[in-house]
XYZ file of C-alpha atoms in Angstrom:
161
model
C -39.372 8.583 -32.777
C -37.283 10.425 -35.327
C -35.561 13.690 -34.537
C -37.590 15.526 -37.196
C -40.884 14.227 -35.842
C -39.874 15.091 -32.283
C -38.833 18.587 -33.378
C -42.138 19.188 -35.174
C -44.102 18.028 -32.133
C -42.047 20.229 -29.785
C -42.458 23.300 -31.983
C -46.208 22.734 -32.218
C -46.507 22.317 -28.453
C -44.283 25.318 -27.752
C -46.298 27.499 -30.126
C -49.516 26.394 -28.470
C -48.164 27.161 -25.023
C -46.845 30.541 -26.159
C -50.306 31.453 -27.418
C -51.474 31.156 -23.813
C -49.006 33.830 -22.714
C -50.323 36.788 -24.688
C -51.150 40.064 -22.985
C -54.923 39.468 -23.108
C -54.928 36.231 -21.164
C -52.351 34.725 -18.888
C -50.144 37.769 -19.389
C -46.481 38.517 -19.640
C -45.949 39.878 -23.136
C -43.038 38.983 -25.400
C -40.611 37.960 -22.624
C -43.147 35.438 -21.347
C -43.736 34.105 -24.856
C -40.030 33.640 -25.469
C -39.620 31.982 -22.073
C -42.576 29.702 -22.752
C -41.247 28.564 -26.124
C -37.671 28.089 -24.908
C -38.821 26.254 -21.784
C -41.207 24.028 -23.728
C -38.547 23.024 -26.217
C -35.944 22.363 -23.507
C -38.457 20.464 -21.372
C -39.593 18.417 -24.355
C -36.037 17.478 -25.263
C -35.316 16.413 -21.689
C -38.591 14.475 -21.470
C -37.840 12.750 -24.769
C -34.471 11.594 -23.459
C -35.971 10.316 -20.212
C -38.880 8.395 -21.767
C -38.505 5.099 -23.553
C -40.636 3.002 -25.881
C -44.308 3.991 -25.894
C -43.781 6.265 -22.891
C -41.403 8.512 -24.820
C -44.245 10.527 -26.389
C -45.886 11.071 -23.001
C -42.568 12.018 -21.392
C -41.916 14.486 -24.228
C -45.358 16.065 -23.812
C -45.083 16.309 -20.034
C -41.573 17.760 -20.289
C -42.738 20.339 -22.838
C -45.674 21.474 -20.708
C -43.642 21.702 -17.497
C -40.761 23.415 -19.298
C -43.173 25.884 -20.872
C -44.711 26.769 -17.520
C -41.325 27.273 -15.867
C -40.025 29.200 -18.895
C -43.099 31.453 -18.795
C -42.495 32.305 -15.149
C -38.846 33.105 -15.722
C -39.495 34.970 -18.988
C -42.170 37.138 -17.381
C -39.894 38.237 -14.591
C -36.440 38.593 -16.154
C -35.358 41.655 -18.062
C -32.539 41.930 -20.611
C -29.902 42.781 -18.002
C -30.942 39.767 -15.890
C -30.536 37.501 -18.911
C -27.146 39.023 -19.799
C -25.831 38.455 -16.274
C -27.282 34.938 -16.099
C -25.690 33.964 -19.422
C -22.354 35.488 -18.399
C -22.424 33.415 -15.190
C -23.218 30.270 -17.191
C -20.230 30.950 -19.440
C -17.921 31.582 -16.458
C -19.094 28.389 -14.751
C -18.738 26.220 -17.853
C -15.440 27.709 -18.992
C -13.596 28.232 -15.707
C -15.676 26.849 -12.831
C -14.584 23.969 -10.644
C -17.030 21.081 -10.533
C -19.558 21.765 -7.761
C -18.435 25.385 -7.182
C -21.153 28.059 -7.420
C -20.783 30.987 -9.812
C -23.202 33.709 -8.776
C -24.748 36.679 -10.523
C -26.956 39.538 -9.401
C -28.793 42.459 -10.939
C -29.029 45.250 -8.354
C -31.569 47.104 -10.511
C -34.162 44.298 -10.481
C -33.054 42.485 -7.325
C -32.946 39.193 -9.226
C -29.992 36.897 -8.724
C -28.875 33.372 -9.383
C -26.141 30.799 -9.281
C -24.727 28.286 -11.710
C -23.102 25.072 -10.498
C -21.104 23.201 -13.146
C -20.520 19.472 -13.086
C -17.357 17.675 -14.133
C -16.125 17.993 -17.709
C -16.335 14.944 -19.947
C -15.981 14.135 -23.627
C -18.906 13.272 -25.896
C -18.488 12.711 -29.645
C -15.143 14.488 -29.509
C -16.560 17.571 -27.752
C -15.911 18.768 -24.205
C -19.222 18.797 -22.311
C -20.421 19.675 -18.805
C -23.656 19.297 -16.944
C -24.825 22.293 -14.931
C -27.611 23.507 -12.673
C -28.792 27.120 -12.872
C -30.994 28.481 -10.104
C -32.601 31.888 -10.620
C -34.250 33.698 -7.714
C -37.162 35.951 -8.635
C -38.840 37.675 -5.689
C -36.928 35.259 -3.454
C -38.463 32.189 -5.123
C -35.989 29.773 -6.736
C -36.484 28.422 -10.259
C -33.978 25.666 -11.031
C -33.073 24.186 -14.394
C -30.456 21.578 -15.188
C -28.814 20.987 -18.511
C -25.810 19.884 -20.464
C -23.640 22.149 -22.591
C -20.907 21.186 -25.036
C -18.120 23.292 -26.475
C -18.551 24.023 -30.169
C -15.613 24.089 -32.596
C -15.545 27.909 -32.371
C -14.996 27.702 -28.582
C -18.475 28.805 -27.508
C -20.750 26.656 -25.351
C -24.064 25.344 -26.645
C -26.770 23.872 -24.444
C -27.642 20.430 -25.795
C -30.193 19.388 -23.192
């Protein structure tokens, strides 16, 4: 499946899932919609990489749906300060963290907290990359996502899966 076709399918699925998160139905408002779309796209990309042959389309669809559901939950609950602290912890973990060492964050205003655990650094296509796991606790319930980030030429980190 080509990258363009996969991207079009993921955007269509993400948009469809986001439509389910409006304030009249499932609820959550704009944060839930953003979380749904971001989660669906990330889940679809991961599913696409896991699947092979004819099962790749199914893996992409399943990944998009599961990612959208998880993204909706996180997006509904997290406020701007939560996201700022979570992203700052991701940066600290990727930039300075030892492989396997937790980098925590907390928002005393909302009570939400989380931890990022970076994996070992490696090189891919000339870029420094790291895998990581980010667990966010909302009302004491963990939501865990894993991904890979690579350093861009400008020094920032970009999640690639």
